[in-house]
PDB file of C-alpha atoms in Angstrom:
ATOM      1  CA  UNK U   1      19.880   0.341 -26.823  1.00  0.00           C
ATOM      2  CA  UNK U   2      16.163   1.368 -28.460  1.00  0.00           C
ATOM      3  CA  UNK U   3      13.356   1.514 -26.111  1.00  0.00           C
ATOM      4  CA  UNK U   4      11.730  -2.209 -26.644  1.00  0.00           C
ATOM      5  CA  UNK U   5      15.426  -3.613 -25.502  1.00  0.00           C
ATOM      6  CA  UNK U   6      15.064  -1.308 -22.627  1.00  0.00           C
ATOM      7  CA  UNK U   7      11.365  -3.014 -21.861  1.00  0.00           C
ATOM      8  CA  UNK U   8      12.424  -5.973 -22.366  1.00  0.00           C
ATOM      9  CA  UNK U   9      15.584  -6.051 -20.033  1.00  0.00           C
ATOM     10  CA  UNK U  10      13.436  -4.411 -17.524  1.00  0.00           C
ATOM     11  CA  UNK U  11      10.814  -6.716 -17.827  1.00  0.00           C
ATOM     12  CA  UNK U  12      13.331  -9.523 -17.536  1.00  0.00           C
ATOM     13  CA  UNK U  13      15.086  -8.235 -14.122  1.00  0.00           C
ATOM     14  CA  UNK U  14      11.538  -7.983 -12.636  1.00  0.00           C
ATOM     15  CA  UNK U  15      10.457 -11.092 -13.305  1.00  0.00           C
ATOM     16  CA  UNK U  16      14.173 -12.497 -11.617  1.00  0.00           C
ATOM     17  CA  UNK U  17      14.008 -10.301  -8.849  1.00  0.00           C
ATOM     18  CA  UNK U  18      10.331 -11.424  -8.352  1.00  0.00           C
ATOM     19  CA  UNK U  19      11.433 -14.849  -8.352  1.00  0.00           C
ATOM     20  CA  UNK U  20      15.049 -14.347  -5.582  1.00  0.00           C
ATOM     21  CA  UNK U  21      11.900 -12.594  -3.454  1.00  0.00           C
ATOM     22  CA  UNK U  22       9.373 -15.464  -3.521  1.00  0.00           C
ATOM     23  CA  UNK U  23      12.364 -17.898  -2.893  1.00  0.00           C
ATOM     24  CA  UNK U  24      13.592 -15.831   0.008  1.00  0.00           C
ATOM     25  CA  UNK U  25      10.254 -15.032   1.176  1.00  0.00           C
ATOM     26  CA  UNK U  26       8.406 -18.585   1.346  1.00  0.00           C
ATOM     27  CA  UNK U  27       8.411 -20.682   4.403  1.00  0.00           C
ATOM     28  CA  UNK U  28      10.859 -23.984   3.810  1.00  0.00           C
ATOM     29  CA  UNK U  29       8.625 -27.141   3.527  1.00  0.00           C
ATOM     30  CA  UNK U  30      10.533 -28.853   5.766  1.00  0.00           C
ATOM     31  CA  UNK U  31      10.272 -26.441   8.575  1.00  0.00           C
ATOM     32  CA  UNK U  32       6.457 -26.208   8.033  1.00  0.00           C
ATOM     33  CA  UNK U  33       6.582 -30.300   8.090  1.00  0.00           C
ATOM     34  CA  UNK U  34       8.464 -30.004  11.385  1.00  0.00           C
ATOM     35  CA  UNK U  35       6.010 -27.090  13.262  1.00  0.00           C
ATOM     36  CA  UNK U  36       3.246 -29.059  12.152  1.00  0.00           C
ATOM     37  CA  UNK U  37       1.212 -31.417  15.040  1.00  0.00           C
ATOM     38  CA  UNK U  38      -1.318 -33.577  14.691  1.00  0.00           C
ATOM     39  CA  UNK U  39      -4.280 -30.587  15.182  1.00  0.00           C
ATOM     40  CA  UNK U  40      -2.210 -28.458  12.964  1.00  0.00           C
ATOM     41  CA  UNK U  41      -2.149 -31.124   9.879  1.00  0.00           C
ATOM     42  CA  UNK U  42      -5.262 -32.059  10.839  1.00  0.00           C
ATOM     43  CA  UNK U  43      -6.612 -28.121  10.406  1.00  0.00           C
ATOM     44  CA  UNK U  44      -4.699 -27.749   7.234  1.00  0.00           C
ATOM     45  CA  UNK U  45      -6.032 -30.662   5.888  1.00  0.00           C
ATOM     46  CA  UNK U  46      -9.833 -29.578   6.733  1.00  0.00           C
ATOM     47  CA  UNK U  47      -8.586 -26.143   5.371  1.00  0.00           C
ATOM     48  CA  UNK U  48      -7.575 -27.103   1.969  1.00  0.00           C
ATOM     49  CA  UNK U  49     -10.332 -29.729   1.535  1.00  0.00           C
ATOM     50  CA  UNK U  50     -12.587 -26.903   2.443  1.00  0.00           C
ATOM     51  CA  UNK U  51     -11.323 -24.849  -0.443  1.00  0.00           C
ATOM     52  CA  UNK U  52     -11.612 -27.430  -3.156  1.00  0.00           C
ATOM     53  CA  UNK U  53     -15.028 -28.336  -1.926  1.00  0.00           C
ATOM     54  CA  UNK U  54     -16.071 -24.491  -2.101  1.00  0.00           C
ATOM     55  CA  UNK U  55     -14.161 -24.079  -5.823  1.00  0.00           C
ATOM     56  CA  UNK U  56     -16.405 -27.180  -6.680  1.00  0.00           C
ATOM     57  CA  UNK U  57     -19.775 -25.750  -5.312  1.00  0.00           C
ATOM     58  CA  UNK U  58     -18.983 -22.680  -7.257  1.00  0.00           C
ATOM     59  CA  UNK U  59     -18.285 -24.247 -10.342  1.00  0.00           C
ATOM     60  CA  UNK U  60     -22.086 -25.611 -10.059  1.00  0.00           C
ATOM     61  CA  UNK U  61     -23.664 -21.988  -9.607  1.00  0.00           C
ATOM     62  CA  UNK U  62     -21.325 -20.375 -12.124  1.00  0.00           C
ATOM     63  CA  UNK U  63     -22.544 -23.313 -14.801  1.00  0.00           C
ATOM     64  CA  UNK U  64     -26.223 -22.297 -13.851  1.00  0.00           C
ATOM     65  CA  UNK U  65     -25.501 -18.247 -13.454  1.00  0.00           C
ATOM     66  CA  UNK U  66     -23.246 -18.189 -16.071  1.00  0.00           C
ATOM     67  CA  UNK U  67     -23.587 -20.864 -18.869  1.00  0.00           C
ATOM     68  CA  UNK U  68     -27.391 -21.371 -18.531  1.00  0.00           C
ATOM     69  CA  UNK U  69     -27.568 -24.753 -17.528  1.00  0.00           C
ATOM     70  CA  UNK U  70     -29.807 -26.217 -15.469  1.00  0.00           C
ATOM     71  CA  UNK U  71     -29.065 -26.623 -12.110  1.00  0.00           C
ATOM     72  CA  UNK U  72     -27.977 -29.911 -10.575  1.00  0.00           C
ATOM     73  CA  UNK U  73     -29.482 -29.622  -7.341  1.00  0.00           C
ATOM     74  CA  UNK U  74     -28.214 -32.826  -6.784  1.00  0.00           C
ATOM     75  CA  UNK U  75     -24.688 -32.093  -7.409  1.00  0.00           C
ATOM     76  CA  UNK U  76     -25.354 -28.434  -5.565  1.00  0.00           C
ATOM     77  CA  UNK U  77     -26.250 -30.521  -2.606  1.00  0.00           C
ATOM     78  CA  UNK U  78     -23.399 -33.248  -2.685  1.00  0.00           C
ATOM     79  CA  UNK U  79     -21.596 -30.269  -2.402  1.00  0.00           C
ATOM     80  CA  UNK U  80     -22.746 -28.423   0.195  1.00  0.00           C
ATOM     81  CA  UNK U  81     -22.608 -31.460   2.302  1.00  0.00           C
ATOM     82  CA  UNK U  82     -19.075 -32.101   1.973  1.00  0.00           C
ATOM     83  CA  UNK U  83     -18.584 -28.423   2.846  1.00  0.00           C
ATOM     84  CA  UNK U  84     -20.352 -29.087   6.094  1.00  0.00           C
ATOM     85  CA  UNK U  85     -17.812 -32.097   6.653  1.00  0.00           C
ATOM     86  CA  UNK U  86     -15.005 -30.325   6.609  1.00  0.00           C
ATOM     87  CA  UNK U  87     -16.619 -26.898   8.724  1.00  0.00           C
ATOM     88  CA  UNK U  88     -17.329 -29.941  10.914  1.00  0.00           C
ATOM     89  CA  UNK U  89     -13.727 -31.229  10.819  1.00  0.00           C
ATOM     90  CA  UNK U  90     -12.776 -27.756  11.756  1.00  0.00           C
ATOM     91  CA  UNK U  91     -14.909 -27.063  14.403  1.00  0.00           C
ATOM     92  CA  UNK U  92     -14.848 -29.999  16.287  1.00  0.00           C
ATOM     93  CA  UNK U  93     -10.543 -29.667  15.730  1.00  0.00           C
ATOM     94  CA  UNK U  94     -11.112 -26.367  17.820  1.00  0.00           C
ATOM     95  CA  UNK U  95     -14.011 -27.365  20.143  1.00  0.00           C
ATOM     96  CA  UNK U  96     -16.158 -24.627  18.271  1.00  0.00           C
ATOM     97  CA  UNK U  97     -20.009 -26.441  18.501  1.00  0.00           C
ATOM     98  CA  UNK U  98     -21.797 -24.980  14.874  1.00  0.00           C
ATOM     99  CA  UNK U  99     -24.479 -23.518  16.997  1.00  0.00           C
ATOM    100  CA  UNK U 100     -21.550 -21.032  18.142  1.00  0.00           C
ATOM    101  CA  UNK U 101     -20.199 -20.027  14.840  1.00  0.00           C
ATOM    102  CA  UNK U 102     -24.334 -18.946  13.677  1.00  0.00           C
ATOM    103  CA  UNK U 103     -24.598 -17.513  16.733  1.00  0.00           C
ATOM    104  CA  UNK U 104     -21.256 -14.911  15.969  1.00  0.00           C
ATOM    105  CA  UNK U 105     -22.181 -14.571  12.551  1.00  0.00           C
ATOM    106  CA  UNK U 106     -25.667 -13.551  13.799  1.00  0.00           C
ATOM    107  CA  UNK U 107     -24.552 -11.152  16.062  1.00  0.00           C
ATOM    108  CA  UNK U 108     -21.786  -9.292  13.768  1.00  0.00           C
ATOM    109  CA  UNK U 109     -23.930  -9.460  10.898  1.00  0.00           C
ATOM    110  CA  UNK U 110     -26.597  -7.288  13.163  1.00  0.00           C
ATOM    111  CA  UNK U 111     -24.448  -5.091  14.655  1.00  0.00           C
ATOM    112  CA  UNK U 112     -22.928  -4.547  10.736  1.00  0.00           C
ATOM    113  CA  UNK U 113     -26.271  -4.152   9.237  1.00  0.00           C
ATOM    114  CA  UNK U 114     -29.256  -3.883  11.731  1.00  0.00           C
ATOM    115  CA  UNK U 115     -32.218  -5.208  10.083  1.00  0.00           C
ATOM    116  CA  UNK U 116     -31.468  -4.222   6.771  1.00  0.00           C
ATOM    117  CA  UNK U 117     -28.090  -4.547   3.834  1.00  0.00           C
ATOM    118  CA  UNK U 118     -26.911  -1.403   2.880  1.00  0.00           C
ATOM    119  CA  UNK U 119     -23.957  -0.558   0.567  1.00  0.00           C
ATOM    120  CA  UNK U 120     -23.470   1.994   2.759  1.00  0.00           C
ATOM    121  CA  UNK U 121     -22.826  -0.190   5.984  1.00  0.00           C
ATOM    122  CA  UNK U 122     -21.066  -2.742   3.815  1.00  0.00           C
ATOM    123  CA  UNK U 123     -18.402  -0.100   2.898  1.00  0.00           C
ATOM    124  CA  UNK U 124     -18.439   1.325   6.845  1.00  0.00           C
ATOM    125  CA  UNK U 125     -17.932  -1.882   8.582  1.00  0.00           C
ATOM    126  CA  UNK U 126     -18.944  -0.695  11.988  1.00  0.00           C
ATOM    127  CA  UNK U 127     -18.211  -4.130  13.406  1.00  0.00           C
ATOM    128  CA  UNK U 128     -14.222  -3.508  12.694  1.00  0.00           C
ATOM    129  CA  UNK U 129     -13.929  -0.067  14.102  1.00  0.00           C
TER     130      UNK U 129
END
C-alpha cells in the first residue's frame, strides 16, 4: 500500500471514529425533552433566540466594518432591541433585575482593569485567580 492509500485509510477511520464518538458522546433528545421544565425550555428558548439575534446584529456591523456599507442604524437598532428581549426573558426567568447584571459587570470589569484596558490585564485576568 503507497503512502496516499495509507492517508487516505487513515483519514477515513478518523472521520468514523469521530463520528461512533459524537454518537456516543451527545445527550439523547429524548432524555433532554424529558429533564426539561417549563423554566428550563423557557431558558433555552431565550438562549437560542439570544444567539440568532446576536449572529443577526453582527451581520449588520460586519456589512458596515467589513463590506463598506452604510450603516442601517435602523436595522442596528431593531436589533439590539430584540437582544434586550430576550436578556429580559432571561433575567426575569432567573429573578436577575438588569440593574444587577451592570452592576457585576461593573464591578469585575474594575477589579479586571481599574480605570484603564490593558493587554496586559486582559491576558492576567485577576478577577479569575
Amino acid at each position: 500500500m503507497d503512502k496516499l492509500e495509507q492517508e487516505h485509510l487513515l483519514k477515513n477511520k478518523l472521520e468514523q471514529d469521530h463520528a461512533v464518538m459524537v454518537h456516543n458522546l451527545a445527550k439523547d433528545g429524548d432524555d433532554i425533552i424529558k429533564s426539561l421544565t417549563p423554566q428550563s425550555a423557557h431558558l433555552w428558548h431565550m438562549a437560542s433566540a439570544l444567539c440568532g439575534e446576536a449572529g443577526e446584529l453582527f451581520d449588520a456591523i460586519k456589512k458596515f466594518a467589513i463590506y463598506e456599507e452604510d450603516l442601517d442604524m435602523g436595522n442596528v437598532i431593531e436589533e439590539l432591541g430584540d437582544v434586550e428581549f430576550y436578556l429580559e426573558g432571561i433575567r426575569s426567568s432567573l429573578g436577575v433585575t438588569r440593574l444587577e447584571t451592570l452592576a457585576h459587570n461593573v464591578i469585575k470589569l474594575d477589579r479586571r482593569y481599574g480605570k484603564e484596558y490593558s493587554n496586559q490585564a486582559a491576558q492576567e485576568r485577576v478577577d479569575k485567580v
